[in-house]
Tab-separated table of C-alpha atoms in Angstrom:
chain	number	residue	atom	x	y	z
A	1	UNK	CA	71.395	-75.467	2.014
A	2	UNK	CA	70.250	-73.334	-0.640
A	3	UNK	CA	72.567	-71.394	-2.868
A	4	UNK	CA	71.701	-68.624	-5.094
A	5	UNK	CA	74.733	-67.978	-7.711
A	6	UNK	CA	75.047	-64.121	-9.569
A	7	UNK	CA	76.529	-63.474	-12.767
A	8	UNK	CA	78.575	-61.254	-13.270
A	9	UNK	CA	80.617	-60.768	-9.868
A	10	UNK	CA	81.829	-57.296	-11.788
A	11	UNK	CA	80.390	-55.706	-14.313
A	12	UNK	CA	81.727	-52.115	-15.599
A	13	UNK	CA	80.403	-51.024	-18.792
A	14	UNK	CA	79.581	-47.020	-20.014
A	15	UNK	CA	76.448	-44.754	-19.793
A	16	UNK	CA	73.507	-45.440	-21.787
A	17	UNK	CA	74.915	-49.035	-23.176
A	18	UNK	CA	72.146	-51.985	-21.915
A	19	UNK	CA	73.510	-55.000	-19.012
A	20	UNK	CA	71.587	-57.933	-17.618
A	21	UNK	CA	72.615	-60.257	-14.391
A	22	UNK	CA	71.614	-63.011	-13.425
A	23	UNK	CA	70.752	-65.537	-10.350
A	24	UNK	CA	70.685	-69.044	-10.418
A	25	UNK	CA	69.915	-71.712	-8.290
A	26	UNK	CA	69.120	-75.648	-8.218
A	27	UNK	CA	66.287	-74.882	-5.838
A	28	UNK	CA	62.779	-73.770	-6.234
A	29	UNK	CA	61.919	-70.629	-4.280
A	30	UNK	CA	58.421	-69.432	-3.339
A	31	UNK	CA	59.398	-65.524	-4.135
A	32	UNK	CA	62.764	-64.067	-5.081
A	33	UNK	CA	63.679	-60.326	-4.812
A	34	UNK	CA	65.997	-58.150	-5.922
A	35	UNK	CA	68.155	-55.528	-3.580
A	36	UNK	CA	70.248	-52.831	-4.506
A	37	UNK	CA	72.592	-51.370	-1.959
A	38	UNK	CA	74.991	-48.652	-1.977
A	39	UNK	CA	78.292	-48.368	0.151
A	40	UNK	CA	77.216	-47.490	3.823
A	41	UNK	CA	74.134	-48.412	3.690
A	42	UNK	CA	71.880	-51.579	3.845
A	43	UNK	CA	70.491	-53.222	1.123
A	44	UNK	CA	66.334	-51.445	-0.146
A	45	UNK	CA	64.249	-53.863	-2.102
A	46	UNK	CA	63.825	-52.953	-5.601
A	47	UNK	CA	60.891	-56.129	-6.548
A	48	UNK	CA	59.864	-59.083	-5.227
A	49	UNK	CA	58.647	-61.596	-7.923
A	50	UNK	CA	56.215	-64.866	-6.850
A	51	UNK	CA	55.026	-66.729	-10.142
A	52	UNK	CA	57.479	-68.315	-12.541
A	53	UNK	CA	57.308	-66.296	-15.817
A	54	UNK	CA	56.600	-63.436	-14.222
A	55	UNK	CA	57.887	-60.233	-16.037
A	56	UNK	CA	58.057	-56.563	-13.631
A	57	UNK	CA	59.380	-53.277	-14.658
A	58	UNK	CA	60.355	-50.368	-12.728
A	59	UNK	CA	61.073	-47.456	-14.987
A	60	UNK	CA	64.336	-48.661	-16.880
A	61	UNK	CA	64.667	-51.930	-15.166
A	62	UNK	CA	62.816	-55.606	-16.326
A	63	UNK	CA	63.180	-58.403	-13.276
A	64	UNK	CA	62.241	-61.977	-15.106
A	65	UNK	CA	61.487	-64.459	-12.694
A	66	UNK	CA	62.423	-68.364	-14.230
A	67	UNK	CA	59.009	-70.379	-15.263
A	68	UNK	CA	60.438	-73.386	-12.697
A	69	UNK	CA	61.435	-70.051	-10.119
A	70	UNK	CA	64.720	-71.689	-9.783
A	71	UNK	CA	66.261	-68.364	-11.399
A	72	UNK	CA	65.861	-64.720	-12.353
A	73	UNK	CA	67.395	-61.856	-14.571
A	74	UNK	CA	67.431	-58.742	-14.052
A	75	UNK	CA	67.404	-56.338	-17.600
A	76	UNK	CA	68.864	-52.390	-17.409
A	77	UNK	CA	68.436	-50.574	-20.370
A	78	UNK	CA	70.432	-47.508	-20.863
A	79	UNK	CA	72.544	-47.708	-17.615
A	80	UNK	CA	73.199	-44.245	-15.648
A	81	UNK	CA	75.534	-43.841	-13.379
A	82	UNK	CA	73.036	-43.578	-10.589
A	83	UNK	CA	72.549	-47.153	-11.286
A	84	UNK	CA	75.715	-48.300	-9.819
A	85	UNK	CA	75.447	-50.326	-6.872
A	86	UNK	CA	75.694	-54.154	-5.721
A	87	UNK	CA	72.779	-55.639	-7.024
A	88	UNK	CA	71.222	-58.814	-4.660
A	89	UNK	CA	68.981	-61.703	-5.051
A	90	UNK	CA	67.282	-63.174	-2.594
A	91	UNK	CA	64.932	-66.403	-2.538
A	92	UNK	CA	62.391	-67.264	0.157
A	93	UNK	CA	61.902	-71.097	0.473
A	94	UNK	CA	59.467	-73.004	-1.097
A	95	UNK	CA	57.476	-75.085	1.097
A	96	UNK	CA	57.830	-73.907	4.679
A	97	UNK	CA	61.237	-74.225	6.340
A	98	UNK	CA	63.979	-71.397	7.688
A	99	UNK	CA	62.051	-68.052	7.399
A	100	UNK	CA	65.442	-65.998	6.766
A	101	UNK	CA	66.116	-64.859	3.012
A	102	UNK	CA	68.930	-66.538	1.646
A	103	UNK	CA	71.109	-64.230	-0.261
A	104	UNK	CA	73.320	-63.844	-3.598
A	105	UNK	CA	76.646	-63.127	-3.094
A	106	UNK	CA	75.903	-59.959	-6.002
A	107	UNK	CA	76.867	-58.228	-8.966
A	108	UNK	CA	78.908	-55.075	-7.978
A	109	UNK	CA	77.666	-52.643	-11.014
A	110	UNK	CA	79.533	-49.286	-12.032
A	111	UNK	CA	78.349	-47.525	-14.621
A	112	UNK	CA	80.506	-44.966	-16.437
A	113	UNK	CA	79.643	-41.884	-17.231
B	1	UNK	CA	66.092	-43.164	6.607
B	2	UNK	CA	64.620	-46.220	6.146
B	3	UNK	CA	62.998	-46.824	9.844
B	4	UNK	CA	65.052	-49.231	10.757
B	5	UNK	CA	67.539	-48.262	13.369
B	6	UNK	CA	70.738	-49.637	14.155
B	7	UNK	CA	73.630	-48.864	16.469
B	8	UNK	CA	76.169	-47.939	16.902
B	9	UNK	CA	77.067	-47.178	12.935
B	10	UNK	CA	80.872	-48.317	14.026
B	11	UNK	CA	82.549	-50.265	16.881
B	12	UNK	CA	86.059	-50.810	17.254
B	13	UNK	CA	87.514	-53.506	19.298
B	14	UNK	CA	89.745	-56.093	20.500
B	15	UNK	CA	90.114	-59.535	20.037
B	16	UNK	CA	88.624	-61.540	23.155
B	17	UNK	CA	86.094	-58.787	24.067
B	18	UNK	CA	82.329	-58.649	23.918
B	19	UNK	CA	79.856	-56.202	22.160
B	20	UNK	CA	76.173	-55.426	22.040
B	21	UNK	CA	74.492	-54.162	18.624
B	22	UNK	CA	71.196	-52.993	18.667
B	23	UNK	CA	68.504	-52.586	16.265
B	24	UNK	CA	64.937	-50.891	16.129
B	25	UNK	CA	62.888	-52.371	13.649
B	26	UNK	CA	60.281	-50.166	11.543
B	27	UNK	CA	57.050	-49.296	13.469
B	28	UNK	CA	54.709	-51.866	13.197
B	29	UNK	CA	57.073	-54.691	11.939
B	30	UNK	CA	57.185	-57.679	14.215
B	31	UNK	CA	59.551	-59.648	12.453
B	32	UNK	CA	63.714	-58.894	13.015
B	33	UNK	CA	66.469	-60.368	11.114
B	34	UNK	CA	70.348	-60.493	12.017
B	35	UNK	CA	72.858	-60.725	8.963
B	36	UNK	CA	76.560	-60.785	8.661
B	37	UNK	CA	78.297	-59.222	5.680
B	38	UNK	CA	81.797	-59.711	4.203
B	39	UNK	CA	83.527	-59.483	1.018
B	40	UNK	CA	83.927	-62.892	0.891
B	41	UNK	CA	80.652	-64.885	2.126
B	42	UNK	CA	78.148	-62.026	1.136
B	43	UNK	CA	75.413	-61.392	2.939
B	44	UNK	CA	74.674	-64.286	5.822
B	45	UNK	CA	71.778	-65.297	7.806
B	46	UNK	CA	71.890	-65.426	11.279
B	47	UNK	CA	69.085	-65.278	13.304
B	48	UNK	CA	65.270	-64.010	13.216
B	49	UNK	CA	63.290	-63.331	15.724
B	50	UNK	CA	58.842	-62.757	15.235
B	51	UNK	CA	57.305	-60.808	18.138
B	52	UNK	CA	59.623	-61.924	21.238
B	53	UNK	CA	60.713	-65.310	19.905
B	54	UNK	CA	63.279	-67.027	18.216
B	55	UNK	CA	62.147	-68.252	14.838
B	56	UNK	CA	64.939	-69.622	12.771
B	57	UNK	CA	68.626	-70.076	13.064
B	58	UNK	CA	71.029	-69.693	10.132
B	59	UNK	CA	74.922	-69.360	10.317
B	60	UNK	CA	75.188	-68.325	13.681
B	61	UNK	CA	77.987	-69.281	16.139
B	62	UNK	CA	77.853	-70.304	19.084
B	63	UNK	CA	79.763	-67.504	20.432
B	64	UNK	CA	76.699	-64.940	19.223
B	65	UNK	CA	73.330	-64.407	20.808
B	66	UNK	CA	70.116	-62.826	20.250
B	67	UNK	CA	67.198	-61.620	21.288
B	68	UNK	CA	64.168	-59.323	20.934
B	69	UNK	CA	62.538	-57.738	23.945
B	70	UNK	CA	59.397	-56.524	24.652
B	71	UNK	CA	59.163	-53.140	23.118
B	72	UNK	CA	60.062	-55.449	19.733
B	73	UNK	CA	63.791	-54.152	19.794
B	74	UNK	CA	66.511	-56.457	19.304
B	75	UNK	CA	70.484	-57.027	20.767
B	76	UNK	CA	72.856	-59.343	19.330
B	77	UNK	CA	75.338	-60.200	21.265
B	78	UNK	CA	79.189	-61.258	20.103
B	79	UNK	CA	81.448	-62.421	22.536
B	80	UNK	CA	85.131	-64.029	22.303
B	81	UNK	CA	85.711	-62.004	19.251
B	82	UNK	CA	88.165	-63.199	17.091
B	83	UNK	CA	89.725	-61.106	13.682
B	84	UNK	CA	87.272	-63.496	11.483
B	85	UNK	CA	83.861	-61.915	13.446
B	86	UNK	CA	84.982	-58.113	11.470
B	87	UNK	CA	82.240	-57.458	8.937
B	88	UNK	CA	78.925	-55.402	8.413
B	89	UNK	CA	76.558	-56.177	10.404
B	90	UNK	CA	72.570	-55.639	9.415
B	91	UNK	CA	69.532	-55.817	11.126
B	92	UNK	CA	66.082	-56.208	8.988
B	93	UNK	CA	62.581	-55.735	9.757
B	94	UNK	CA	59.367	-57.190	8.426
B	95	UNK	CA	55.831	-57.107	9.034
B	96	UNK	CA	55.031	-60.953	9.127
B	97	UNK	CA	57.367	-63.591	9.550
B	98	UNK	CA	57.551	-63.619	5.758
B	99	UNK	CA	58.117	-61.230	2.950
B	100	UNK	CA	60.488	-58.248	2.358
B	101	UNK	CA	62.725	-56.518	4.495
B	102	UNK	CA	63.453	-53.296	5.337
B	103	UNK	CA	67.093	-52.991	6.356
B	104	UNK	CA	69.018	-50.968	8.386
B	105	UNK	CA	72.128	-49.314	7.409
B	106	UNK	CA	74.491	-51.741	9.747
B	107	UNK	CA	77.239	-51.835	12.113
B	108	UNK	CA	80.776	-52.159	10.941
B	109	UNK	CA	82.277	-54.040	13.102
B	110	UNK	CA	86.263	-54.008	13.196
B	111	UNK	CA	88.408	-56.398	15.510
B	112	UNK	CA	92.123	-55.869	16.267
């Protein structure tokens, strides 16, 4: 069974100050993504990252995928509140096997204002 | 509105009993996913299904079904519900058997 692991669980910190979380895992994954979902509603994919090393941004956020792609980061500089959420990874399987995305359990995020 | 459609948003009921949730995946996707959320286990997979058949099997008891029909719609089934089965649960569509997901915004399921 593969297990992702988040850091934080929690994180609360104020508007405008800079956070990063993290996923871990002893397994190698062919693609991990990152989810953010709000109460009530399901999870909507924020990046999906494929070669180890790889760096994307989206606006205020940098996703870091791990060189081995056993783990990822995920950077927010100059947090608004908008940003609060649960953040989610989720790794795809290297080399065939279960199609289903195996999930973090999250980082629940409030930001401050 | 994502375009994946789920209901019903809540369902209430007792221990013993059987439900049906249904989902409507995005246009054009023929891959659906069934998770089950809680506060404690996070967000677990059940059950996919690519164009009509079962593809892979995650945490999935015995006492839930599932399966996608024609049209590309999909049912899961939970029967002999017990307090445990209460959680969110999601329905997620994708294009191929691989790749990202469009979710739906779930069923909150509460047993009593």
């Amino acid at each position: 069974t593969q297990l992702l692991e988040q850091s934080p669980q929690f994180l609360s910190i104020q508007e405008g100050e800079n956070l990063t979380v993290y996923c871990n895992s002893s397994s190698v994954f062919s693609s991990l993504q990152w989810y953010r979902q709000e109460p009530g509603e399901g999870p909507v994919l924020l990046v999906t990252v494929v070669t180890g090393g790889e760096v994307k941004k989206l606006k205020r956020l940098t996703f870091q995928f791990g060189d081995a792609r056993k783990d990822s980061s995920l950077h927010i500089t100059a947090a608004q509140p908008g940003d609060t959420g649960l953040y989610l990874c989720a790794g795809a399987a290297a080399g065939g096997g279960a199609d289903g995305l195996t999930f973090g359990k999250g980082t629940h995020l409030i930001i401050q204002p | 509105d994502s375009g994946v459609t789920q209901t019903p948003k809540h369902l209430i009921t007792a221990t013993g009993q059987r439900v049906t949730l249904r989902c409507s995946p995005r246009s054009g996707d023929l891959s659906v996913y069934w998770y089950q959320q809680s506060l404690d286990q996070g967000l677990q997979f059940l059950i996919q299904y690519y164009n009509g058949e079962e593809r892979a099997k995650g945490n999935i008891l015995e006492r839930f079904s599932a399966q996608q029909f024609p049209d590309l719609h999909s049912e899961l089934n939970l029967s002999s519900l017990e307090l445990g089965d209460s959680a969110l649960y999601f329905c997620a569509s994708s294009v191929e058997s691989k790749g990202w997901y469009t979710f739906g915004s779930g069923t909150r399921l509460t047993v009593v």
